Coordinates of C-alpha atoms and ligand atoms in Angstrom, one line a residue:
X1 CA 47.4 20.4 62.0
X2 CA 51.0 21.2 61.3
X3 CA 52.6 24.4 62.6
X4 CA 53.0 27.1 59.7
X5 CA 56.6 27.4 59.1
X6 CA 58.3 30.8 58.0
X7 CA 61.4 31.0 56.4
X8 CA 62.9 33.8 56.9
X9 CA 66.1 36.1 54.9
X10 CA 68.4 37.2 56.8
X11 CA 69.9 37.3 60.6
X12 CA 70.2 40.5 61.5
X13 CA 68.3 41.3 64.7
X14 CA 65.1 41.9 62.5
X15 CA 65.6 38.4 61.6
X16 CA 66.3 36.8 65.0
X17 CA 63.3 38.7 67.2
X18 CA 61.1 37.9 64.4
X19 CA 62.1 34.2 64.3
X20 CA 61.9 34.7 68.4
X21 CA 58.7 35.9 68.5
X22 CA 57.7 33.3 66.3
X23 CA 58.8 30.2 68.2
X24 CA 57.2 32.1 70.9
X25 CA 53.6 31.4 69.6
X26 CA 53.8 28.3 67.8
X27 CA 55.5 28.8 64.5
X28 CA 57.9 26.6 62.3
X29 CA 60.8 29.0 61.4
X30 CA 64.2 28.5 59.2
X31 CA 66.5 31.9 59.5
X32 CA 68.7 31.9 56.1
X33 CA 71.2 33.9 56.1
X34 CA 73.8 34.8 53.7
X35 CA 77.2 36.1 55.9
X36 CA 78.7 33.8 58.3
X37 CA 77.4 35.0 61.5
X38 CA 73.7 36.8 63.4
X39 CA 73.0 40.2 64.4
X40 CA 74.2 42.2 60.6
X41 CA 75.1 45.6 60.5
X42 CA 75.2 45.5 64.5
X43 CA 79.2 44.1 63.9
X44 CA 82.2 43.1 64.8
X45 CA 85.2 41.5 64.1
X46 CA 88.5 40.5 66.0
X47 CA 92.4 41.5 64.9
X48 CA 95.3 40.2 66.6
X49 CA 93.8 40.8 70.2
X50 CA 91.6 43.4 70.2
X51 CA 87.8 43.7 68.7
X52 CA 87.2 46.1 66.7
X53 CA 83.4 47.0 67.0
X54 CA 81.3 48.4 63.7
X55 CA 78.5 48.8 64.8
X56 CA 75.8 50.1 67.4
X57 CA 77.4 52.9 69.4
X58 CA 74.4 53.4 72.2
X59 CA 71.3 51.4 73.5
X60 CA 68.0 53.4 74.1
X61 CA 65.5 52.5 76.7
X62 CA 68.2 50.0 78.8
X63 CA 66.4 51.1 82.2
X64 CA 64.1 49.0 83.9
X65 CA 60.6 50.0 83.7
X66 CA 60.2 50.9 80.0
X67 CA 58.8 48.9 76.9
X68 CA 62.1 49.2 75.6
X69 CA 63.5 47.3 78.3
X70 CA 61.4 44.9 78.3
X71 CA 61.6 43.9 74.7
X72 CA 64.6 43.2 75.2
X73 CA 64.7 41.6 78.9
X74 CA 62.0 39.2 76.6
X75 CA 64.8 38.5 73.8
X76 CA 66.9 37.7 76.6
X77 CA 69.2 40.0 76.1
X78 CA 69.2 42.5 79.2
X79 CA 69.7 39.4 81.3
X80 CA 73.7 38.8 79.5
X81 CA 74.7 42.1 79.4
X82 CA 75.7 45.3 81.4
X83 CA 75.0 48.5 79.4
X84 CA 77.1 51.3 81.8
X85 CA 74.8 54.5 81.5
X86 CA 75.9 57.7 79.0
X87 CA 77.5 60.0 80.9
X88 CA 78.5 62.0 78.5
X89 CA 76.6 62.4 75.2
X90 CA 79.5 63.9 73.4
X91 CA 82.9 66.1 73.5
X92 CA 82.1 68.2 70.4
X93 CA 85.1 70.2 69.1
X94 CA 85.2 72.6 66.4
X95 CA 89.0 73.3 65.5
X96 CA 87.7 76.7 63.9
X97 CA 87.8 78.3 66.7
X98 CA 89.6 76.5 70.2
X99 CA 86.3 75.2 71.4
X100 CA 85.4 72.4 73.2
X101 CA 82.1 71.4 74.4
X102 CA 80.9 68.6 76.4
X103 CA 77.0 67.1 76.1
X104 CA 76.9 66.0 79.3
X105 CA 74.2 63.9 81.2
X106 CA 73.1 67.1 83.8
X107 CA 71.3 69.3 82.5
X108 CA 72.7 72.1 84.4
X109 CA 75.8 72.1 83.2
X110 CA 75.2 71.6 80.2
X111 CA 72.7 74.6 80.1
X112 CA 76.1 76.5 82.3
X113 CA 78.4 75.7 79.3
X114 CA 76.0 75.9 76.8
X115 CA 76.1 79.6 77.9
X116 CA 79.5 79.6 78.1
X117 CA 80.0 79.6 74.4
X118 CA 77.0 81.7 73.4
X119 CA 76.0 83.9 75.8
X120 CA 74.1 85.7 73.2
X121 CA 71.5 83.2 72.8
X122 CA 70.8 82.1 76.6
X123 CA 66.9 82.5 75.8
X124 CA 67.3 80.3 73.4
X125 CA 69.2 77.6 75.3
X126 CA 67.3 77.8 78.7
X127 CA 63.9 77.4 76.1
X128 CA 65.8 74.1 75.4
X129 CA 67.5 72.6 78.4
X130 CA 63.5 73.4 79.5
X131 CA 61.6 71.1 76.4
X132 CA 64.4 68.7 77.8
X133 CA 63.2 68.2 80.8
X134 CA 60.1 68.0 79.8
X135 CA 60.8 64.9 77.5
X136 CA 62.4 62.9 80.1
X137 CA 59.2 62.4 82.0
X138 CA 57.9 60.2 78.7
X139 CA 58.7 57.0 78.0
X140 CA 58.9 58.4 74.2
X141 CA 60.8 55.5 72.8
X142 CA 59.4 53.4 74.2
X143 CA 56.0 55.2 73.2
X144 CA 57.1 55.0 69.4
X145 CA 57.8 51.9 68.6
X146 CA 55.4 50.2 70.8
X147 CA 51.8 50.4 70.5
X148 CA 49.9 48.0 68.9
X149 CA 51.1 46.9 64.9
X150 CA 48.7 49.9 63.6
X151 CA 47.4 47.4 60.5
X152 CA 45.8 46.4 64.2
X153 CA 44.7 49.3 66.1
X154 CA 42.0 50.2 66.2
X155 CA 40.4 53.1 67.4
X156 CA 40.6 53.2 71.2
X157 CA 44.4 52.0 70.6
X158 CA 44.1 55.5 69.4
X159 CA 42.6 57.3 71.4
X160 CA 44.5 55.7 74.2
X161 CA 48.2 56.7 71.9
X162 CA 46.8 60.5 72.1
X163 CA 46.2 60.0 75.8
X164 CA 49.6 58.4 76.7
X165 CA 51.4 60.5 74.5
X166 CA 49.0 63.9 75.4
X167 CA 52.7 65.6 76.6
X168 CA 54.8 65.5 74.5
X169 CA 52.4 66.0 71.4
X170 CA 52.9 69.6 70.6
X171 CA 56.6 68.3 69.8
X172 CA 55.9 67.0 66.7
X173 CA 54.1 69.9 65.2
X174 CA 55.5 73.1 64.3
X175 CA 59.1 74.7 64.4
X176 CA 60.1 70.6 66.1
X177 CA 59.1 69.3 63.1
X178 CA 61.4 71.3 61.5
X179 CA 65.2 70.0 60.5
X180 CA 68.0 71.0 63.0
X181 CA 70.4 72.4 59.3
X182 CA 67.6 74.9 58.8
X183 CA 68.0 76.2 63.3
X184 CA 64.6 75.5 64.3
X185 CA 66.1 76.8 67.7
X186 CA 66.8 80.0 65.9
X187 CA 70.2 80.2 67.6
X188 CA 72.2 83.4 66.1
X189 CA 75.5 81.3 67.8
X190 CA 78.0 80.3 64.6
X191 CA 79.4 77.7 66.7
X192 CA 75.9 76.7 69.4
X193 CA 75.0 75.9 65.4
X194 CA 77.0 73.8 64.6
X195 CA 76.5 72.0 67.7
X196 CA 73.6 71.5 67.8
X197 CA 73.3 70.6 63.9
X198 CA 75.7 67.6 64.5
X199 CA 74.3 66.5 67.3
X200 CA 73.1 64.1 65.1
X201 CA 73.0 64.6 61.9
X202 CA 71.6 67.5 60.5
X203 CA 68.7 66.3 59.1
X204 CA 66.9 65.0 61.8
X205 CA 63.8 67.5 63.2
X206 CA 64.6 69.3 66.6
X207 CA 62.2 66.9 68.4
X208 CA 64.3 63.8 68.1
X209 CA 67.5 65.6 68.6
X210 CA 66.1 66.9 72.1
X211 CA 64.3 63.2 72.7
X212 CA 68.4 61.6 72.5
X213 CA 69.3 64.6 75.2
X214 CA 66.3 63.5 77.4
X215 CA 66.8 60.2 77.6
X216 CA 71.0 61.5 78.4
X217 CA 69.5 63.3 80.7
X218 CA 67.3 61.0 82.1
X219 CA 69.8 58.2 81.8
X220 CA 68.1 56.1 79.3
X221 CA 70.9 55.7 77.4
X222 CA 73.4 53.2 77.1
X223 CA 76.8 51.7 76.2
X224 CA 77.1 48.6 75.2
X225 CA 79.7 46.7 77.8
X226 CA 80.2 43.5 75.4
X227 CA 79.9 45.4 72.2
X228 CA 78.0 44.0 69.6
X229 CA 79.3 40.7 70.3
X230 CA 77.7 40.4 73.7
X231 CA 74.4 42.5 72.4
X232 CA 74.0 39.5 69.4
X233 CA 74.8 36.2 71.2
X234 CA 72.1 35.8 73.7
X235 CA 68.9 36.1 70.7
X236 CA 70.6 34.3 68.7
X237 CA 70.5 31.9 71.8
X238 CA 66.9 32.3 72.3
X239 CA 65.9 31.1 69.0
X240 CA 68.0 28.3 68.3
X241 CA 66.6 27.2 72.5
X242 CA 62.9 28.4 71.1
X243 CA 63.5 25.8 68.5
X244 CA 64.4 28.0 65.8
X245 CA 66.4 27.2 62.5
X246 CA 69.6 29.1 61.2
X247 CA 71.2 28.7 58.3
X248 CA 75.0 30.6 57.5
X249 CA 76.2 31.1 53.6
X250 CA 72.6 30.4 52.6
X251 CA 72.3 33.8 50.6
X252 CA 68.7 34.0 49.3
X253 CA 68.8 34.9 45.5
X254 CA 64.7 34.6 45.0
X255 CA 61.7 34.6 46.2
X256 CA 59.7 32.1 45.3
X257 CA 55.9 33.2 44.0
X258 CA 53.3 30.7 42.8
X259 CA 49.9 32.4 41.8
X260 CA 50.7 35.7 43.9
X261 CA 52.1 34.0 46.7
X262 CA 55.7 33.7 48.7
X263 CA 55.3 29.9 48.8
X264 CA 59.7 29.4 49.4
X265 CA 62.8 31.2 48.9
X266 CA 65.5 30.4 46.3
X267 CA 69.3 30.4 46.5
X268 CA 72.5 30.8 44.1
X269 CA 72.5 26.2 43.8
X270 CA 69.3 26.3 42.5
X271 CA 67.6 24.6 45.4
X272 CA 64.7 25.5 47.2
X273 CA 63.4 25.9 50.6
X274 CA 59.5 25.6 50.5
X275 CA 57.5 28.0 53.1
X276 CA 54.2 28.8 54.4
X277 CA 55.1 32.0 54.4
X278 CA 58.6 34.4 53.6
X279 CA 59.3 37.4 56.0
X280 CA 62.6 39.8 54.3
X281 CA 64.0 40.7 57.1
X282 CA 67.3 41.6 54.7
X283 CA 68.1 44.9 52.1
X284 CA 65.1 46.7 50.9
X285 CA 66.2 47.2 47.7
X286 CA 67.2 43.0 46.8
X287 CA 64.0 42.3 48.1
X288 CA 62.6 43.8 46.2
X289 CA 63.9 44.4 42.9
X290 CA 66.2 42.1 42.9
X291 CA 64.8 38.8 45.0
X292 CA 61.4 39.8 43.9
X293 CA 62.6 40.7 40.3
X294 CA 60.3 44.3 41.1
X295 CA 57.2 42.5 40.0
X296 CA 55.3 43.9 43.6
X297 CA 55.4 47.7 43.7
X298 CA 53.3 50.1 43.5
X299 CA 54.2 53.8 42.7
X300 CA 54.8 55.0 46.4
X301 CA 57.0 52.2 46.5
X302 CA 58.8 53.9 43.5
X303 CA 59.1 56.6 44.6
X304 CA 60.4 55.6 47.8
X305 CA 63.8 53.5 46.1
X306 CA 64.4 56.7 43.5
X307 CA 64.2 59.6 45.2
X308 CA 63.9 59.0 49.2
X309 CA 67.9 59.9 50.7
X310 CA 69.5 57.3 52.4
X311 CA 71.6 57.6 55.0
X312 CA 75.1 58.3 53.9
X313 CA 77.4 55.3 54.7
X314 CA 80.4 56.1 56.6
X315 CA 84.3 54.7 57.0
X316 CA 85.3 53.0 59.7
X317 CA 89.2 53.5 60.9
X318 CA 90.3 51.4 63.9
X319 CA 93.4 51.4 65.9
X320 CA 94.5 48.6 68.4
X321 CA 96.9 51.3 70.2
X322 CA 99.2 50.3 73.1
X323 CA 97.8 52.7 75.7
X324 CA 94.7 53.7 77.2
X325 CA 93.2 56.9 77.5
X326 CA 91.0 56.7 80.8
X327 CA 89.9 60.9 81.2
X328 CA 88.0 60.7 77.2
X329 CA 84.7 60.8 76.5
X330 CA 84.1 57.4 74.6
X331 CA 82.1 59.6 71.5
X332 CA 83.7 62.9 70.6
X333 CA 83.6 64.7 66.9
X334 CA 85.9 66.7 66.1
X335 CA 84.5 69.9 63.1
X336 CA 88.1 70.3 61.2
X337 CA 89.4 73.1 60.4
X338 CA 90.4 72.1 57.2
X339 CA 88.5 69.4 55.1
X340 CA 89.3 66.1 54.1
X341 CA 89.8 65.1 50.8
X342 CA 88.1 62.1 50.2
X343 CA 86.9 61.5 46.8
X344 CA 85.3 64.3 45.1
X345 CA 83.7 65.3 48.7
X346 CA 85.7 67.6 51.0
X347 CA 84.8 65.8 54.8
X348 CA 83.7 68.7 57.4
X349 CA 84.6 66.9 60.1
X350 CA 85.1 63.3 61.7
X351 CA 83.5 61.2 64.9
X352 CA 86.3 59.3 67.1
X353 CA 85.0 56.4 69.7
X354 CA 87.1 55.2 72.2
X355 CA 86.3 51.5 73.9
X356 CA 87.9 52.7 77.1
X357 CA 84.3 51.3 78.8
X358 CA 86.0 48.1 78.9
X359 CA 87.8 45.6 79.5
X360 CA 86.2 43.9 76.3
X361 CA 87.4 45.7 73.1
X362 CA 91.4 45.1 74.8
X363 CA 93.9 43.6 76.0
X364 CA 94.9 45.3 79.6
X365 CA 97.0 48.2 79.2
X366 CA 95.4 49.2 75.6
X367 CA 92.4 50.7 74.0
X368 CA 90.5 50.2 70.3
X369 CA 90.7 54.5 69.0
X370 CA 88.3 54.4 65.8
X371 CA 86.9 57.4 63.6
X372 CA 84.4 57.7 61.5
X373 CA 84.5 59.6 58.4
X374 CA 81.0 60.0 56.7
X375 CA 81.7 58.7 52.6
X376 CA 80.3 58.2 49.0
X377 CA 79.1 54.7 48.3
X378 CA 79.8 55.7 44.7
X379 CA 83.6 56.1 45.2
X380 CA 84.3 53.2 46.8
X381 CA 81.7 51.1 45.0
X382 CA 83.7 52.3 42.1
X383 CA 87.4 52.1 43.2
X384 CA 86.7 47.8 44.2
X385 CA 87.1 47.5 40.6
X386 CA 91.0 48.1 40.6
X387 CA 91.7 46.3 44.2
X388 CA 95.6 47.4 44.8
X389 CA 93.9 51.4 44.6
X390 CA 91.1 50.3 46.5
X391 CA 93.5 49.1 49.4
X392 CA 96.1 52.5 48.8
X393 CA 93.2 54.7 49.5
X394 CA 92.2 52.8 52.9
X395 CA 96.3 52.8 53.6
X396 CA 95.9 56.4 52.5
X397 CA 92.7 56.8 55.0
X398 CA 94.6 55.7 58.0
X399 CA 97.8 57.7 57.7
X400 CA 95.3 60.5 57.2
X401 CA 93.1 59.9 60.6
X402 CA 95.7 59.2 62.3
X403 CA 97.8 62.0 61.4
X404 CA 94.7 63.6 62.7
X405 CA 94.7 62.0 66.0
X406 CA 98.2 62.9 67.1
X407 CA 96.8 67.0 67.7
X408 CA 94.3 65.3 70.1
X409 CA 96.4 62.4 71.6
X410 CA 100.4 63.3 71.2
X411 CA 102.2 60.1 70.2
X412 CA 99.6 58.0 69.8
X413 CA 100.9 56.2 65.7
X414 CA 104.1 54.8 67.6
X415 CA 101.7 53.5 70.2
X416 CA 99.3 51.6 67.6
X417 CA 99.7 47.9 67.1
X418 CA 96.6 47.0 64.7
X419 CA 95.4 49.5 61.8
X420 CA 91.8 48.4 60.5
X421 CA 90.0 50.2 57.7
X422 CA 85.8 49.0 57.0
X423 CA 84.3 51.4 53.6
X424 CA 80.7 51.6 52.6
X425 CA 81.4 48.7 50.1
X426 CA 82.8 46.5 52.9
X427 CA 79.3 46.9 54.6
X428 CA 77.6 46.2 51.8
X429 CA 79.9 42.7 51.1
X430 CA 79.0 42.1 54.1
X431 CA 75.0 43.3 55.1
X432 CA 74.3 43.9 51.4
X433 CA 72.5 46.6 52.4
X434 CA 71.8 49.2 49.4
X435 CA 74.8 51.5 48.3
X436 CA 76.4 51.0 51.9
X437 CA 73.2 52.7 53.3
X438 CA 74.3 50.9 57.6
X439 CA 71.1 52.7 58.8
X440 CA 68.4 52.7 55.5
X441 CA 66.5 56.1 54.6
X442 CA 68.2 59.3 56.1
X443 CA 66.1 59.6 58.9
X444 CA 65.1 63.4 58.0
X445 CA 62.1 65.4 59.7
X446 CA 59.6 64.3 56.5
X447 CA 60.5 60.7 56.7
X448 CA 61.4 60.3 60.3
X449 CA 57.7 59.3 61.7
X450 CA 56.2 57.4 58.0
X451 CA 55.0 54.0 58.4
X452 CA 56.0 52.0 55.6
X453 CA 53.9 49.0 54.9
X454 CA 55.1 45.7 55.6
X455 CA 53.3 44.2 52.5
X456 CA 53.7 44.3 48.5
X457 CA 51.1 45.2 46.3
X458 CA 50.0 41.8 44.8
X459 CA 51.6 39.7 47.1
X460 CA 50.8 37.1 50.1
X461 CA 51.9 35.5 52.5
X462 CA 55.2 37.7 52.3
X463 CA 56.5 40.7 55.0
X464 CA 58.9 42.7 55.0
X465 CA 60.9 43.2 58.9
X466 CA 63.5 45.2 60.1
X467 CA 65.2 48.8 59.7
X468 CA 63.3 48.9 55.7
X469 CA 60.3 49.0 56.8
X470 CA 61.6 52.3 59.7
X471 CA 63.2 54.8 58.4
X472 CA 66.6 55.6 60.2
X473 CA 66.7 51.9 61.8
X474 CA 68.0 51.6 65.5
X475 CA 68.0 49.2 67.7
X476 CA 65.2 49.1 69.4
X477 CA 63.0 49.8 65.8
X478 CA 64.3 47.0 64.1
X479 CA 63.6 43.9 67.4
X480 CA 60.0 45.6 67.4
X481 CA 59.0 45.7 63.4
X482 CA 59.4 41.7 64.5
X483 CA 57.3 41.5 67.1
X484 CA 55.0 43.1 65.8
X485 CA 55.0 41.9 62.2
X486 CA 54.3 38.2 64.6
X487 CA 51.4 40.0 66.9
X488 CA 49.8 40.7 63.0
X489 CA 50.2 36.8 61.6
X490 CA 49.3 35.6 65.1
X491 CA 46.1 38.3 64.9
X492 CA 45.2 36.6 61.0
X493 CA 45.2 33.0 61.8
X494 CA 43.1 33.8 65.2
X495 CA 45.8 33.2 68.1
X496 CA 46.7 35.4 70.9
X497 CA 49.9 36.7 70.9
X498 CA 51.9 35.4 73.6
X499 CA 55.1 35.6 74.9
X500 CA 56.1 33.3 77.6
X501 CA 57.5 33.9 80.8
Ligands
FAD1 C1 77.9 52.6 62.9 C2 76.6 51.6 63.2 C3 76.1 52.7 64.7 C4 75.3 52.3 65.3 N1 74.8 52.3 66.0 C5 73.4 52.3 66.4 C6 72.7 53.0 67.6 O1 74.1 53.8 68.7 N2 71.8 52.4 68.5 C7 71.4 52.6 67.9 O2 70.0 52.1 68.7 N3 71.5 52.0 66.7 C8 72.2 52.2 65.6 N4 72.6 51.4 65.1 C9 71.9 51.1 63.5 C10 71.3 49.4 64.2 O3 72.2 48.7 64.3 C11 70.6 48.8 62.7 O4 69.2 49.7 63.4 C12 70.1 47.8 62.9 O5 70.8 47.0 63.4 C13 69.5 46.9 61.7 O6 68.8 45.9 61.8 P1 68.1 44.6 60.6 O7 68.1 43.3 61.3 O8 67.5 45.5 60.4 O9 69.4 44.9 58.7 P2 70.8 43.9 59.5 O10 71.1 43.9 60.1 O11 70.7 44.7 57.7 O12 70.1 42.0 58.9 C14 70.3 41.8 57.6 C15 70.6 40.7 57.4 O13 70.4 39.7 56.3 C16 71.8 39.2 55.9 N5 71.0 39.3 54.1 C17 71.1 40.4 53.7 N6 70.3 40.4 52.4 C18 70.1 39.1 52.4 C19 70.2 37.6 51.7 N7 70.1 37.9 50.6 N8 70.0 36.8 51.9 C20 70.1 36.2 53.3 N9 70.6 37.3 54.2 C21 70.9 38.5 53.8 C22 72.4 40.5 55.5 O14 74.1 39.7 55.5 C23 72.5 41.1 57.2 O15 72.9 39.9 58.4 C24 73.7 51.8 63.9 C25 73.7 50.5 62.9 C26 75.8 51.0 62.6 C27 76.0 50.0 61.7

């Protein structure tokens, strides 16, 4: 009997993971990728000797002993990478009050520093730190990602999962499940409230923020010393070494369906590739409403795509600078006194990444400094019809960001050798993610734990993987989604899922 064939759309992390686990389990796969390289939104590009990394900021679960680490090991990632621990999650700078706070892994210091800026909230801070300590002991990322796929969980599995999670279950109820923008901790100090609200995104629930801080405290959050290329390339190599095929510059236009069954994919030139199973690890909207013409949807799917909020797109402004920044934290968040004006939006702050933790991003003595600013999809999508205005706006924003950086790094402008601006439209052009939503849906408090089915009603032999099946995306969940999908397929085919050592 021939090995079952699978056509996989997209060579992002989820597509590559699906391909690797499928090959390990006797399926014969071919990945079709629209771009000229793998990685999807985990993207980086070279500019005059600088490596501009426009993707993953930090990696969760990079230490041995967790199920997440095991996943990275299975895919050949950890063997080729070094992930320095994040000793500081970020520096928070509030221009209005002139105050700065470092969110460090050292919880004693964090408690002291937070009390320093908000003495009125001492009790709130103590409770929060004690919750972080409690969470620290649990491998929450692993727990949430690696239980068997929901489709394969029996009663015993569910009981086992509840038992394993017993110490953290309370964190998913009551105020812990409220969004940060609603101030679930009840902090009174306005600066502390702003810090907590913007620690990740204002819409995420309290438990998520506690989990992030617990991971940092537990040294389970790492930086990517080699950036996205060193992370992605080993997975691609693993996939090819397992016999998987990959074609770049192959944009799938249609998923071919016959009698309610997906039977292959079709490209713009009309050619087709037939397969027993089709997996889309590509953008959710274009998969369901364009490649499949919106024929296989129910009310829940329609509602998800009509009314769930997408993650707000970003502009990534990168500068190659001929100086070093030895004492700066890799990430800072600056809440500005006078908001940035982009299109119709007043933007209250921006992030700054300083790639000073590795020699791989810039030649000796030089550094990439990157600014991240939220901006609307519609603004950039409208602007793109007028190339000159689009380019002028990119230039204006780069100059504006540099002006703002001068305050913190005097003289930086005169050291800039390379300037690079990627807009939400750029992200769409390379990865086709709907409206530039680089991590799919907003991981809002009421959505973040939703399980999104990987199948569509009325369509057999078709599955989805990746960030459009896990609200808010992330590296571990995207990689796990590929693994879980193959577990489901093996189960259906009466095979034991295996990962060869
Ligand atoms: C700036 C940024 C920072 C991030 N930071 C972190 C972080 O710190 N930690 C973390 O865990 N996660 C982070 N993430 C999120 C994480 O990187 C993503 O959730 C994850 O990489 C998504 O992978 P994916 O394979 O599901 O999707 P994608 O990366 O979108 O891959 C989909 C692929 O499908 C291809 N494709 C689309 N349509 C077609 C078609 N029609 N035909 C053929 N190919 C197609 C695309 O080109 C793409 O390669 C970050 C993301 C970004 C952008």
